[in-house]
Every structure is written in structure tokens, then in C-alpha cells.
Coordinates of C-alpha atoms in Angstrom, one line a residue:
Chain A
X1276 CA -53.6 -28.5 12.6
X1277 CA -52.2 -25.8 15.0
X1278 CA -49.9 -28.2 16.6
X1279 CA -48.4 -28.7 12.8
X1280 CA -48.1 -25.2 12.4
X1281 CA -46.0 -25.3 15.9
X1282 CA -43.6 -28.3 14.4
X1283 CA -42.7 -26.1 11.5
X1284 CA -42.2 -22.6 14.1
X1285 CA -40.5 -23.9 16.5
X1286 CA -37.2 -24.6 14.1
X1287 CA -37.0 -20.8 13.1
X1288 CA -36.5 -19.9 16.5
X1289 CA -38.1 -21.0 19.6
X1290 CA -35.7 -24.3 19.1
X1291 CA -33.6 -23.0 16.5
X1292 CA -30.6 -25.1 15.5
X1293 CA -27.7 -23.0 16.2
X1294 CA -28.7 -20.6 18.7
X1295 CA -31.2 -23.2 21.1
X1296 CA -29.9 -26.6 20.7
X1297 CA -26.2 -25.5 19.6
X1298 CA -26.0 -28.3 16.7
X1299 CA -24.1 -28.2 13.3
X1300 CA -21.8 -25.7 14.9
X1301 CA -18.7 -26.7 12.9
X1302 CA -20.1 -25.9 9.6
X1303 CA -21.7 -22.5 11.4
X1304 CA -18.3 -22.3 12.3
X1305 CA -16.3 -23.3 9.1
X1306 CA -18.2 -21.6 6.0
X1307 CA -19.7 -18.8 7.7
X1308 CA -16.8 -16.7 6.6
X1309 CA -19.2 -15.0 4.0
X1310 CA -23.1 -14.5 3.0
X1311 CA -22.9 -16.7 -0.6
X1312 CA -21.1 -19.9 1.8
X1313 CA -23.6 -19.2 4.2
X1314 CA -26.4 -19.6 2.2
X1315 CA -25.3 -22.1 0.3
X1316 CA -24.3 -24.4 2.8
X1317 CA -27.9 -23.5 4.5
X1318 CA -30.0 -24.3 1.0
X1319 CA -28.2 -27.3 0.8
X1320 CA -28.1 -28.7 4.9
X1321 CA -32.5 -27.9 4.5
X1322 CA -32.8 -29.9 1.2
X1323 CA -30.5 -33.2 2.6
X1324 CA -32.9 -32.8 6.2
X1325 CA -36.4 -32.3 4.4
X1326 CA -35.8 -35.2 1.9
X1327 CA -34.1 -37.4 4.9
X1328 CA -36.9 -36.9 7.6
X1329 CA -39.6 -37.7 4.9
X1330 CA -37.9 -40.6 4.3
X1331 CA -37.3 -41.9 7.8
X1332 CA -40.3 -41.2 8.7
X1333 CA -42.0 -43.3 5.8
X1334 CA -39.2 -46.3 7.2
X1335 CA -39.5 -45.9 10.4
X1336 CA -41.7 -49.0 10.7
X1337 CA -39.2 -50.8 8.6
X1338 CA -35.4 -50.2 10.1
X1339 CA -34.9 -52.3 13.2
X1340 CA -33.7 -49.8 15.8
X1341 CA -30.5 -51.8 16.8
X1342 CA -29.1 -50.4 12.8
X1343 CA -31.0 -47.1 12.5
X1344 CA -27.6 -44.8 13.3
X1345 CA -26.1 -46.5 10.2
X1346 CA -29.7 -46.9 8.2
X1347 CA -30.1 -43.0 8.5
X1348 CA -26.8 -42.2 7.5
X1349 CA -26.8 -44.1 4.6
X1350 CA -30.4 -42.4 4.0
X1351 CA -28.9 -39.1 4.6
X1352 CA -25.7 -39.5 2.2
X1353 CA -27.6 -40.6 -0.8
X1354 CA -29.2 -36.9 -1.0
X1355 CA -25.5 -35.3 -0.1
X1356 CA -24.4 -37.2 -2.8
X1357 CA -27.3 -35.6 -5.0
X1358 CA -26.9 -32.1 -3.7
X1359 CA -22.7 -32.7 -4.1
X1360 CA -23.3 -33.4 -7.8
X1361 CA -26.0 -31.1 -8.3
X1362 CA -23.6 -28.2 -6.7
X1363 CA -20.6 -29.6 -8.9
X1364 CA -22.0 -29.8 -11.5
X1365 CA -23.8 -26.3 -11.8
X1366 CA -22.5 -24.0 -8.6
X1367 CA -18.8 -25.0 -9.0
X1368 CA -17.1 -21.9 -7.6
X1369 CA -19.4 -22.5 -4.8
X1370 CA -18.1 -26.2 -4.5
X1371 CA -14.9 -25.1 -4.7
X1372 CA -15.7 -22.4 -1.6
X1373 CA -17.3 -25.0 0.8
X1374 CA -14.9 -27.9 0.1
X1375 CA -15.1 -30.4 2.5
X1376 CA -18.1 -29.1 4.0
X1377 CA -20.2 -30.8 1.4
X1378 CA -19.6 -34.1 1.8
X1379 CA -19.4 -33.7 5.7
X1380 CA -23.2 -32.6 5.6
X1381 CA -23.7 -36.4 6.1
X1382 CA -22.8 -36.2 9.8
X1383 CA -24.3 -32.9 10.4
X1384 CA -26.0 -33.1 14.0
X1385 CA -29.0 -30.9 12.8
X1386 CA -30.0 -33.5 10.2
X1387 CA -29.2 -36.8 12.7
X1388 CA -30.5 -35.2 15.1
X1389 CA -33.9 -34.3 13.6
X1390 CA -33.7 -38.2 12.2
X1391 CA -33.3 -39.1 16.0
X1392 CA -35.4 -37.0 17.7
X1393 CA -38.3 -36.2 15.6
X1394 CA -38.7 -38.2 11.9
X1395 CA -38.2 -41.5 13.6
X1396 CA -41.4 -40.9 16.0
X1397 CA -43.4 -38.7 13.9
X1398 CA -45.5 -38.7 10.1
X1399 CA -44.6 -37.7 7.3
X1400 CA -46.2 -34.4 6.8
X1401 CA -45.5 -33.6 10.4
X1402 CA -41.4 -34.7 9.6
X1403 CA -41.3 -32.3 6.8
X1404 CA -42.7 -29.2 8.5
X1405 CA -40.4 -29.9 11.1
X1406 CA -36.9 -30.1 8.4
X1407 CA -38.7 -26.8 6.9
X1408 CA -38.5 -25.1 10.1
X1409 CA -35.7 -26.2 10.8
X1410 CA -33.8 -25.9 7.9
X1411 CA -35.0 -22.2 7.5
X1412 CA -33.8 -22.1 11.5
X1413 CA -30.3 -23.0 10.2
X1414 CA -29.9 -21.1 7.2
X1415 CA -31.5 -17.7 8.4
X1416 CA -29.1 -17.9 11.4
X1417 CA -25.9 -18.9 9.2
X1418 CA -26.8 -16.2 6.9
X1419 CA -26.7 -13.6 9.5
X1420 CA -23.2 -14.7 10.9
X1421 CA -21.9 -15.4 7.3
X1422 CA -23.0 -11.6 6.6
X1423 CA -21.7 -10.1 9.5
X1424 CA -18.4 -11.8 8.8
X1425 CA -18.5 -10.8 5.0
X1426 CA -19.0 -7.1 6.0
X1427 CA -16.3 -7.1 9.2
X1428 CA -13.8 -8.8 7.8
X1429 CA -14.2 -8.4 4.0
X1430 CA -15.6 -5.5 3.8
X1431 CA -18.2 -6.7 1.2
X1432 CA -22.0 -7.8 0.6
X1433 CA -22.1 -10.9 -1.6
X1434 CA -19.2 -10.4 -3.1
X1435 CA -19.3 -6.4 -3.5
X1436 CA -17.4 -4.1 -1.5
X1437 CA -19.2 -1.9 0.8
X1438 CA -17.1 1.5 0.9
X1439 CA -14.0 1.9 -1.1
X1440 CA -12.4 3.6 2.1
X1441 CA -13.2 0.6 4.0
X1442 CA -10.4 -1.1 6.4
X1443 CA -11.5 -4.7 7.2
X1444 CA -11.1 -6.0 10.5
X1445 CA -9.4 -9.4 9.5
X1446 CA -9.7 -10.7 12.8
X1447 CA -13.5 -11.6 11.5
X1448 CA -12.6 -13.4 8.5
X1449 CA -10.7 -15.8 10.9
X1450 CA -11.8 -18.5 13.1
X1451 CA -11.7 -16.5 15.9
X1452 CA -14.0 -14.1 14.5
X1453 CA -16.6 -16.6 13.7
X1454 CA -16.7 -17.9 17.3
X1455 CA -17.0 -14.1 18.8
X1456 CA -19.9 -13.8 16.6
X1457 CA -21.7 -17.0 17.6
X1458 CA -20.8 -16.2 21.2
X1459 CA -22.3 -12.5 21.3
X1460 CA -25.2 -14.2 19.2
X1461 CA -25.8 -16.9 21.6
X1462 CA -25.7 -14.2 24.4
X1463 CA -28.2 -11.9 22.8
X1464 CA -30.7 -14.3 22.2
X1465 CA -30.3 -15.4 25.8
X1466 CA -30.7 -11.9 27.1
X1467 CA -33.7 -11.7 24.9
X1468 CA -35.0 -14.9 26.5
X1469 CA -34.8 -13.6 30.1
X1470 CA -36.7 -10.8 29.2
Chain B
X703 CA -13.4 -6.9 76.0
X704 CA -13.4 -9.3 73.1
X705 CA -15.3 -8.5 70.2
X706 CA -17.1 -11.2 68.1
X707 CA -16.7 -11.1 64.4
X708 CA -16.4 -13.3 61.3
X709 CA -13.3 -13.1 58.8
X710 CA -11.3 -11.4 57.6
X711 CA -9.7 -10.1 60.3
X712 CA -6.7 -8.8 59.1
X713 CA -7.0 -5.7 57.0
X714 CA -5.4 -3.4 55.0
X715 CA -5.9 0.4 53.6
X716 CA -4.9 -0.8 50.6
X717 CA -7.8 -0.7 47.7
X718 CA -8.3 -1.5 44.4
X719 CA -8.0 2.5 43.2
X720 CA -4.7 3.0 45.0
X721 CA -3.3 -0.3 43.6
X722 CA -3.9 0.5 39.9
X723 CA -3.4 3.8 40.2
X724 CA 0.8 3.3 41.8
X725 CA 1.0 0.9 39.0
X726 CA -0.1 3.5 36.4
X727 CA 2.3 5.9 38.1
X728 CA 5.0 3.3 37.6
X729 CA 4.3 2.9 33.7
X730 CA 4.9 7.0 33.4
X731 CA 8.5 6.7 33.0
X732 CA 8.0 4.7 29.9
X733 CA 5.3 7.2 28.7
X734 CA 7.7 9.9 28.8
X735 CA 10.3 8.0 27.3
X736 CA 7.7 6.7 24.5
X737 CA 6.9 10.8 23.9
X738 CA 10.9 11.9 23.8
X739 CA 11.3 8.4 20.9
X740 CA 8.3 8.6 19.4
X741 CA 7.0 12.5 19.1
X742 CA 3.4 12.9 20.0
X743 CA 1.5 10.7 18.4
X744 CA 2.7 8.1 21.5
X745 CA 0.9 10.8 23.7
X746 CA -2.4 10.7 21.4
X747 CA -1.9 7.1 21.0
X748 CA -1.6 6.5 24.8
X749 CA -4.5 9.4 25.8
X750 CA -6.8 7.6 23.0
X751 CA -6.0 4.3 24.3
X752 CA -6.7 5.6 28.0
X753 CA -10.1 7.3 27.3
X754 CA -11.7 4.4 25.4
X755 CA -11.1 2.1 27.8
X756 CA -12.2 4.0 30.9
X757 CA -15.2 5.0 28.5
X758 CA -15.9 1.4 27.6
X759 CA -15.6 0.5 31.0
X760 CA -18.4 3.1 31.9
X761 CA -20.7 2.5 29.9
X762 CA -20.7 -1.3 29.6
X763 CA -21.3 -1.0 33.6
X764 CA -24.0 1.3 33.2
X765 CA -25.5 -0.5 30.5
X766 CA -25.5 -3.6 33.0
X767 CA -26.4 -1.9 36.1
X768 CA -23.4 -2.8 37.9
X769 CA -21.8 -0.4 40.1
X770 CA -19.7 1.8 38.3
X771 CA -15.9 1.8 38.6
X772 CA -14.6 2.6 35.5
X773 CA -12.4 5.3 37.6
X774 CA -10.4 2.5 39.8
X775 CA -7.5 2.8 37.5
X776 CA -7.6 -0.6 36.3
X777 CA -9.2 0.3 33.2
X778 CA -6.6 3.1 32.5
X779 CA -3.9 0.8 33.1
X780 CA -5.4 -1.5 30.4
X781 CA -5.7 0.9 28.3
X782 CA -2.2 2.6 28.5
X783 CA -0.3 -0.9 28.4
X784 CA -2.1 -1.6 25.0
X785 CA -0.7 2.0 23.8
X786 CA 2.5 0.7 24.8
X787 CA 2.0 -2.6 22.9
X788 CA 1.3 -0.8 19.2
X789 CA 3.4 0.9 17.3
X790 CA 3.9 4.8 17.2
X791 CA 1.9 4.8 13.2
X792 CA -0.9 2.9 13.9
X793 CA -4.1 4.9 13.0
X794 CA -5.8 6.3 16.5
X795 CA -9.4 4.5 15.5
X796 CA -7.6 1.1 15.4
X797 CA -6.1 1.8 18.7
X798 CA -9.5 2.3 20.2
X799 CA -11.7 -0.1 18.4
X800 CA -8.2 -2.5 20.2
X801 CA -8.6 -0.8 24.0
X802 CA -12.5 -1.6 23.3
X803 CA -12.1 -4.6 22.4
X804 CA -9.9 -5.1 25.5
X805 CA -12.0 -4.3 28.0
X806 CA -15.4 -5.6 26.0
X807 CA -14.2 -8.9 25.5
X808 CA -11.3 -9.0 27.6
X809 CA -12.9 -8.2 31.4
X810 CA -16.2 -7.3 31.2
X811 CA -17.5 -10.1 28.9
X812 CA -15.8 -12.1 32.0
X813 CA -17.5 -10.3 34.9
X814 CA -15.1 -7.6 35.5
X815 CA -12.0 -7.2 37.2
X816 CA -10.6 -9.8 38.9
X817 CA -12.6 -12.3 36.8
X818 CA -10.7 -12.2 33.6
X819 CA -9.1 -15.1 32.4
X820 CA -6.5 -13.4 30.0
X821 CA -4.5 -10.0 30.4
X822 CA -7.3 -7.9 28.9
X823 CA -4.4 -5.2 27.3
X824 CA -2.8 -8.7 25.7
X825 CA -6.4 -9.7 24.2
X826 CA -6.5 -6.2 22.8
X827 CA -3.2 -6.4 21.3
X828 CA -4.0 -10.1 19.8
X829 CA -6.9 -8.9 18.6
X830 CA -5.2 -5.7 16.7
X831 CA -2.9 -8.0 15.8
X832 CA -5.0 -10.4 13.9
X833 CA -7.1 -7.6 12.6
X834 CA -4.9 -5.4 11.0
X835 CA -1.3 -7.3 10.9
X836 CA -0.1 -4.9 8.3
X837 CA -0.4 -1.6 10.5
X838 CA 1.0 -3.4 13.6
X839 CA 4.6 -4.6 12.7
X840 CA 5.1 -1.3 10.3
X841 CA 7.7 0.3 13.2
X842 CA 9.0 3.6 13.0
X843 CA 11.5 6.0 14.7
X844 CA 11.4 9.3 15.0
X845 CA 13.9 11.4 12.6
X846 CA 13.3 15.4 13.1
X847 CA 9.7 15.1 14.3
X848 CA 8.6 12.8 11.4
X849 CA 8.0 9.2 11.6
X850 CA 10.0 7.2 9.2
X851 CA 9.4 3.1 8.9
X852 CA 12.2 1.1 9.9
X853 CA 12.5 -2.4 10.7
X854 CA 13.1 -3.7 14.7
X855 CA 16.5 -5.1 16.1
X856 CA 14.6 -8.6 16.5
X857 CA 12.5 -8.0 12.8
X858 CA 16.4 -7.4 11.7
X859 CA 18.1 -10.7 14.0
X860 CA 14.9 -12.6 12.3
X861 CA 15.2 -12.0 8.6
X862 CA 18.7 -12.2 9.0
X863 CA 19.9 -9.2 7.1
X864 CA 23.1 -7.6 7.4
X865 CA 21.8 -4.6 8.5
X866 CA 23.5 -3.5 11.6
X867 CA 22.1 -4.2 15.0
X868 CA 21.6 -1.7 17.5
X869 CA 24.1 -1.4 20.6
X870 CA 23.4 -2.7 24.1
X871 CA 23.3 1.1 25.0
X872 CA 20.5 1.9 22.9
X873 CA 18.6 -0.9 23.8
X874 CA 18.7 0.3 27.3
X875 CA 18.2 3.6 27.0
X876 CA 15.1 3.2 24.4
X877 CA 16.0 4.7 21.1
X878 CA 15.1 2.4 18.7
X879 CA 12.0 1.7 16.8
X880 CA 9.3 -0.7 18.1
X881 CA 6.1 -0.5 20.4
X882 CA 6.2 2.5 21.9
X883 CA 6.1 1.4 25.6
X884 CA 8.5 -1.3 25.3
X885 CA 11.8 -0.1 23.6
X886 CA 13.2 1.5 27.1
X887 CA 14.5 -0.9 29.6
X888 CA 15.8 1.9 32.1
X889 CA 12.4 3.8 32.2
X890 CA 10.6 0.4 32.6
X891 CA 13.0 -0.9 35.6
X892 CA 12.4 2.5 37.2
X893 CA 8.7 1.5 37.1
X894 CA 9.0 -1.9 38.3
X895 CA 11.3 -0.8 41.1
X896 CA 7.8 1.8 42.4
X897 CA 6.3 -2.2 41.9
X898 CA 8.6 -3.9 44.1
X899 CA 9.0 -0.6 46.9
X900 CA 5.0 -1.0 46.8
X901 CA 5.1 -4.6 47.3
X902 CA 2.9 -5.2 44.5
X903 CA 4.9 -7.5 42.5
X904 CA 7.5 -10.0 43.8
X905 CA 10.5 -10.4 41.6
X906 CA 9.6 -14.3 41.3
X907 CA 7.9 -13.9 38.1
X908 CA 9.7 -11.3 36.0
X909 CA 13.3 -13.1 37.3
X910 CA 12.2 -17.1 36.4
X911 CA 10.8 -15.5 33.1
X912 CA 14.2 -13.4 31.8
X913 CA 16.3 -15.8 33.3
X914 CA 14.7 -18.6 31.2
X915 CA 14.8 -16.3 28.1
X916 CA 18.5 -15.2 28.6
X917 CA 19.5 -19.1 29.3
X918 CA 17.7 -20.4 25.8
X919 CA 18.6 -17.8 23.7
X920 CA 22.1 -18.3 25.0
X921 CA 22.4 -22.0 24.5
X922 CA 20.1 -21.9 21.2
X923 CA 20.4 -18.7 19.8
X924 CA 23.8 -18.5 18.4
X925 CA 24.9 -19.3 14.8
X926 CA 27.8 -20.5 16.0
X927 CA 26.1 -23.7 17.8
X928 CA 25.5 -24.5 21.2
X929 CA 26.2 -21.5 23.5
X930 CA 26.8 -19.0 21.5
X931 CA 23.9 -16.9 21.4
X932 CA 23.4 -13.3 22.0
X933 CA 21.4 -13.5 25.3
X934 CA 21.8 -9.9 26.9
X935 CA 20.7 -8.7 23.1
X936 CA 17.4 -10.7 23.6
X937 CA 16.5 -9.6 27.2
X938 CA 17.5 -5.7 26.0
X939 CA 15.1 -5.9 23.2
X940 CA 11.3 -6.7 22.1
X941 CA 9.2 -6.8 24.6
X942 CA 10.1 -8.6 27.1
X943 CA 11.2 -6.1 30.0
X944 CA 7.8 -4.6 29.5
X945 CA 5.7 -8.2 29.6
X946 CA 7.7 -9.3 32.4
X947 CA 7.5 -6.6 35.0
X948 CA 4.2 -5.5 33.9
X949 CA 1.7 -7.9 32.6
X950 CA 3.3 -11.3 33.4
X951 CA 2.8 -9.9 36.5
X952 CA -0.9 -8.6 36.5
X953 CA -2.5 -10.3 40.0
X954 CA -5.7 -11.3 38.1
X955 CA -3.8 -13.6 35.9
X956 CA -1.1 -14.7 37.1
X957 CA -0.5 -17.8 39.7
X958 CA -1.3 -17.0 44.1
X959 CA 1.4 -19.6 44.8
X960 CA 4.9 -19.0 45.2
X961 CA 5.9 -22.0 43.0
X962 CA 3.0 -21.6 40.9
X963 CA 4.5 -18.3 39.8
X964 CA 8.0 -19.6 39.2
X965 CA 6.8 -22.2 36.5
X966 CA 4.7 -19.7 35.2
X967 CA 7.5 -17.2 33.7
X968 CA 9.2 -20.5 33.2
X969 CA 6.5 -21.1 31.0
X970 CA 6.5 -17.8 29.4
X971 CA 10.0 -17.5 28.9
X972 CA 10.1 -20.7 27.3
X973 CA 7.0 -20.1 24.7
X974 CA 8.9 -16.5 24.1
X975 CA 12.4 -17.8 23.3
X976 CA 10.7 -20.8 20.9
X977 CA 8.6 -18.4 19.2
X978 CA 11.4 -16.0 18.8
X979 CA 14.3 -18.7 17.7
X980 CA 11.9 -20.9 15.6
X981 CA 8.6 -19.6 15.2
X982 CA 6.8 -17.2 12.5
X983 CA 7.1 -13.8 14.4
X984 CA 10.1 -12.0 15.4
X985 CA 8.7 -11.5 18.7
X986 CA 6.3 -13.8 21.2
X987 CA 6.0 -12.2 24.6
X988 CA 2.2 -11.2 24.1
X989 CA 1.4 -14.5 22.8
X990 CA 3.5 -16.5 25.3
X991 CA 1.9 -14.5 28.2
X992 CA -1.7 -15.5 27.0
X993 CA -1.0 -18.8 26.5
X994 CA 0.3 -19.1 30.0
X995 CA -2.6 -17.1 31.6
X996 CA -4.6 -20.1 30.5
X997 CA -2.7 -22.5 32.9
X998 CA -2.9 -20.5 35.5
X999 CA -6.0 -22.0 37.2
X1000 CA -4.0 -25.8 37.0
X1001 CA -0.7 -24.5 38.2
X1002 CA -2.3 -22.9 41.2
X1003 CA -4.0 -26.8 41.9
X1004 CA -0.8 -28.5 41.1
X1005 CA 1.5 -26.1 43.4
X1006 CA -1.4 -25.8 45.8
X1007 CA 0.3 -25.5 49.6
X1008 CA -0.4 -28.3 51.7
X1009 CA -2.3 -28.2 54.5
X1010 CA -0.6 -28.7 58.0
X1011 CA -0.5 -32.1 59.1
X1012 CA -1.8 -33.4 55.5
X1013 CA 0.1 -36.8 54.1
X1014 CA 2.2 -36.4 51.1

């Protein structure tokens, strides 16, 4: 029981995602630019990796491992494709704001990764605390670099503005901005670790 | 008689402090100059720009428990070469939160001095320039002590108005609107000759660099075709005297080797003259300078000396 507790912890930050095993950077990168993206994209990444490392995990006796790259990514796809509808359908402006990022959750290293690494050689129940975790991991951590962003560069909080008499400081609505945020995040963590 | 000891065994009295601190000297012609232009704002642009990143500097080594030399000059030469790369109305918070910036992200994130990669007063300018584009190509010039907007000579040559261009004479002399350190190419020579009487700059990189410029603005910046193009307006104005004798020419990122440093204002005076004939902005030395303080490392390995008695 108490090492199940540890596969769902360890995602959130111990091993977390973004800031431990630096995957799934390019949507960190691409749709941080605000906290409603962020979380959106996050929701969505933690759905398509709970419902694909329960799944993998209930084949993994089944998919021969010479095919199990293209076996998990067609596993993986079939819940993008629900969670692309799904957001269509009912969260269009949201659609609209993540674009391409949707569909390109298929080759998002977090969820291959977890498929690789952990669903393929572990239960069920034991593959969907570890998705949870890290799922949570992944959107906590966009969230924060999504709001930072949204208040820096913006000047708003989902979607409202902060201060009237706020100047934004573009520079963090732009790419550039979203790697100096990773980059001091990364750091401070790793200070935090030497500690 | 002989005494035993490991190198180096040549030294000098140079240091660090007395380094930065002559080339500091040498950028005070253009500070005046920026003051008679521009009114005083330059001077609370420039002593604004000077504090915070000597301030920065301090407490970024404290926080770190490095040893403290935030007073070596380099910081305050950082700091008064971003001054010089903004213009005379932009608000004094964004002209520290840039000379913070600079010295946060652009040396000490690095290691400190002699470890940046880029020209830490360039990253600051990039940075203000991305942040706030709006306040940082509104020029002005000074008209009875208040600052009225007006475009540059290369904003004018860009959008191709027929507003007239300034004379050769004003371009030297400095009376014109644009970044406050930059529009004087008499009190900037006067600097770079303390430079060159110091022995702190050779005249390898500034002369490649605005001999490059004035040959492709010459063959590719006329109207008329081919070599027609007004070269001696282009070296006279923007930035260029100011980014080649000072920051092209910063020891920490530019190339050790003689040849090494002959491609690299080739380089620069290249990615300036393309960004100025074709590209977006009116004006690419800050731009062309990063770009070719990243290649510094590989020019210094492909120019690299070689050894005696080593084959071809």
C-alpha cells in the first residue's frame, strides 16, 4: 500500500515531469503563454496519460514488444482524438488558443514515456496512480509558468487585468520569456534540491 | 640566484578595476555629449542605469557568497552603455528593470565576468527591446529643454519618406535624435582613441566591421543600383560607431585571435548592413553583435594559431 501511495507522489514532484525528468517541454514551452492554455493543455495531457497507462497496462501481456512504440501511439491517439472532439466541441475558444497543441498531445514524451517506463511493467491500479501523479505533476507546474507569463507579459489573471496602470513586459509573452521562466524554475528547484 | 616558480611569469599592473574604469572614462565624452542633445534626463537615464547595475551586481554576489566586486567598473560600464543604447524618453523604471536584467541574466546567471557569453549591456537592450518595443524606437530631440518625438535619419532612409536627411555634419557632431550614447561620432572616436593609447582595443575589430558596413551599403544601398549607395551616411549614423569601438570590442566576447577578430566584425558588419538594407528594423548593430558573440567560441577553434613545428 505505501509503495502505491509513493507511485502516485512521486509525479507531483520528487520526479515531476517538467522540472525532474525535463519531458513534454515543447508544449510547457508553446501554450504556457497564459493560465486558461496552461490548464487546459494540463487537464487534457493527464486525461490522454491516465486512460493510456490503464490501458497499456491491461495489454501489456498482449502487444508483442517489437510493435509496442506504434501499438501505444495508436492507444494514445484514440483518447486525443476524444479529448480533441470533446474540447471542439464544447471549449472551442480554448481549441482555437491551443491549436496544434491538441492533436500533438499524441507524441507528448510525458505520456510515451510513462507508457515506456512505467504502464508497460506495472498493474493497472499501480499505472493509474502513477498518470495521476503525474499528470497533476504536469499541470500544477504548467499552471504556474502559464500564470507567471499571463501576469508579466499580459498583465492579467485568467483573462482579467491585474492593475489598470499596469505596463506588461512583452518580452514574457514571447518565447523567450517562456524559456527564462523554465530556466529560473529549473534552477530554483535545483537549488532547493542541494539544500 | 635563480628562483623557482610556476607560471605566469610575466606580469602586469594592469587589473581588472583599472581596465573598466579607463574604458568608463573613455565613454564620458559621449555622456556629455548625450547631456548637451538630450537635456538631463540622459544624465538620470545614464545615473539610473549605472546604480542598478552596480546594485544588482552587489547584491546577487552577496546573495551567492561570492566575493564582492560590484565596484571593478565592469558593472558601471554595463550599465552606462545600456543608457547609451535607449532612447532619451524611455521611462527611468524600464531603464533599470533593462540594466537588471543585464547583469542578472546577462553575467551573473553566467558566472560573472569574464564568463558571459553575450555583451551583457546588448542582452539588456534586447531584452528592453522585446519588452516594451513601443517606448524604445519613440526618439526624440531636444527643442528648448523639452523632448519632442521625431523620427531617426535611418527610421527616415527606412520608411522612405521625403523627409529631409540630416547632413554629414550633424551626424558627426551628434545632433540628431536617437539613443542617447550613439548619435555623436566625434565624442565616441575621442573615447576609442583613450582605447587604442591604452592598448585595450586593437583597431582590427572596429576597422573589418565599418569597412564591411561602408562597402555593402555602398554597393547595395543605393536606389540607383549597384554602387550607388550612401556609405559615409550609414557609418555617420545608428549605432554603429558606438557598437564597433565599444561593445564589438568588449574582451569577454569577442575572438583572442588576430584573425578570429577580423571575421568577427566581418560578421557583424555583414548581419548589420542586411538587417539595415533588407530586414524589419531600421537599425541591427545590437542584434548583429549578439549574434556574433555566439560564434565566438568556433571562430577562436577555426583561427586557432598553430603550434610550432605542427603539420598543416
Amino acid at each position: 500500500m505505501k509503495s502505491l501511495v509513493a507511485e502516485f507522489y512521486k509525479g507531483i514532484f520528487k520526479e515531476n515531469p517538467i522540472l525532474v525528468l525535463a519531458l513534454g517541454l515543447c508544449p510547457t514551452l508553446a501554450v504556457s503563454t497564459s493560465l486558461q492554455n496552461a490548464l487546459g493543455m494540463g487537464l487534457s495531457a493527464t486525461f490522454v496519460l491516465i486512460c493510456s497507462n490503464i490501458l497499456i497496462s491491461m495489454f501489456k501481456r498482449f502487444i508483442p514488444s517489437r510493435v509496442r512504440i506504434p501499438s501505444y501511439i495508436v492507444i494514445i491517439a484514440t483518447f486525443v482524438t476524444i479529448v480533441e472532439l470533446v474540447m471542439e466541441a464544447y471549449l472551442p475558444s480554448l481549441y482555437k488558443q491551443l491549436g496544434i497543441f491538441v492533436p500533438l498531445i499524441v507524441v507528448n514524451c510525458i505520456i510515451l514515456g510513462r507508457a515506456e517506463a512505467f504502464a508497460s511493467k506495472n498493474g493497472v491500479f499501480a499505472s493509474f496512480l502513477d498518470g495521476l501523479g503525474m499528470g497533476i505533476g504536469f499541470t500544477f507546474t504548467l499552471s504556474i509558468i502559464g500564470l507567471i507569463r499571463e501576469v508579466l507579459g499580459a498583465g492579467k489573471i485568467w483573462g482579467y487585468p491585474v492593475s489598470l496602470d499596469f505596463v506588461p513586459v512583452l518580452v514574457f509573452a514571447l518565447p523567450p520569456g517562456a524559456l527564462l521562466v523554465l530556466g529560473l524554475m529549473l534552477a530554483i528547484k535545483q537549488a532547493g534540491d542541494k539544500r | 640566484m635563480f628562483v623557482m616558480s610556476s607560471s605566469p611569469h610575466i606580469r602586469d599592473r594592469e587589473t581588472i578595476p583599472t581596465i573598466m574604469w579607463w574604458v568608463f572614462i573613455s565613454l564620458l565624452p559621449a555622456a556629455g555629449v548625450a547631456v548637451w542633445v538630450f537635456g538631463i534626463r540622459a544624465l538620470y537615464l545614464m545615473l539610473s542605469c549605472v546604480g542598478a547595475a552596480v546594485a544588482t551586481e552587489f547584491i546577487i554576489q552577496y546573495l551567492t557568497k561570492r566575493k564582492i566586486t560590484a565596484l571593478d567598473g565592469s558593472a558601471a560600464v554595463t550599465g552606462l552603455l545600456l543608457a547609451f543604447n535607449v532612447s532619451a524618453g524611455l521611462p527611468l523604471w524600464m531603464a533599470i528593470l533593462g540594466s537588471v536584467f543585464a547583469i542578472a541574466v546577462g553575467k551573473q546567471v553566467f558566472g560573472g565576468i569574464g564568463r558571459n557569453i553575450f555583451n551583457p549591456a546588448l542582452v539588456g537592450r534586447a531584452f528592453l527591446m522585446a519588452s516594451f518595443p513601443a517606448a524604445m524606437t519613440r526618439f526624440f530631440i531636444n527643442q528648448n529643454g523639452a523632448l519632442v518625438s521625431q523620427a531617426t535619419p535611418l527610421n527616415i532612409l527606412k520608411e522612405g519618406s521625403a523627409a529631409p536627411l540630416v547632413g554629414y555634419k550633424t551626424l558627426f557632431i551628434g545632433n540628431y535624435p536617437g539613443c542617447i550614447g550613439e548619435t555623436s561620432v566625434l565624442a565616441l572616436l575621442i573615447g576609442a582613441m583613450i582605447l587604442l593609447w591604452r592598448g585595450y582595443i586593437s583597431l582590427r575589430i572596429p576597422l573589418s566591421y565599418i569597412v564591411t558596413v561602408a562597402l555593402m551599403t555602398w554597393v547595395f544601398g543605393g536606389s540607383n543600383g549597384l554602387f550607388s549607395g550612401d556609405w559615409l551616411f550609414h557609418i555617420l549614423s545608428g549605432g554603429l560607431m558606438l557598437g564597433a569601438w565599444f561593445m564589438a570590442t568588449d574582451m569577454v566576447t569577442s575572438p583572442i585571435t588576430r584573425k578570429g577578430q577580423i571575421a568577427f566584425g566581418i560578421g557583424c558588419g555583414l548581419i548589420t548592413s542586411i538587417i539595415r538594407l533588407w530586414g524589419g528594423y531600421p537599425e541591427g548593430v545590437s542584434y548583429s553583435i549578439l549574434m556574433m558573440n555566439a560564434l565566438v567560441p568556433y571562430l577562436d577553434n577555426i583561427f586557432k594559431p598553430r603550434k610550432l613545428g605542427e603539420r598543416r
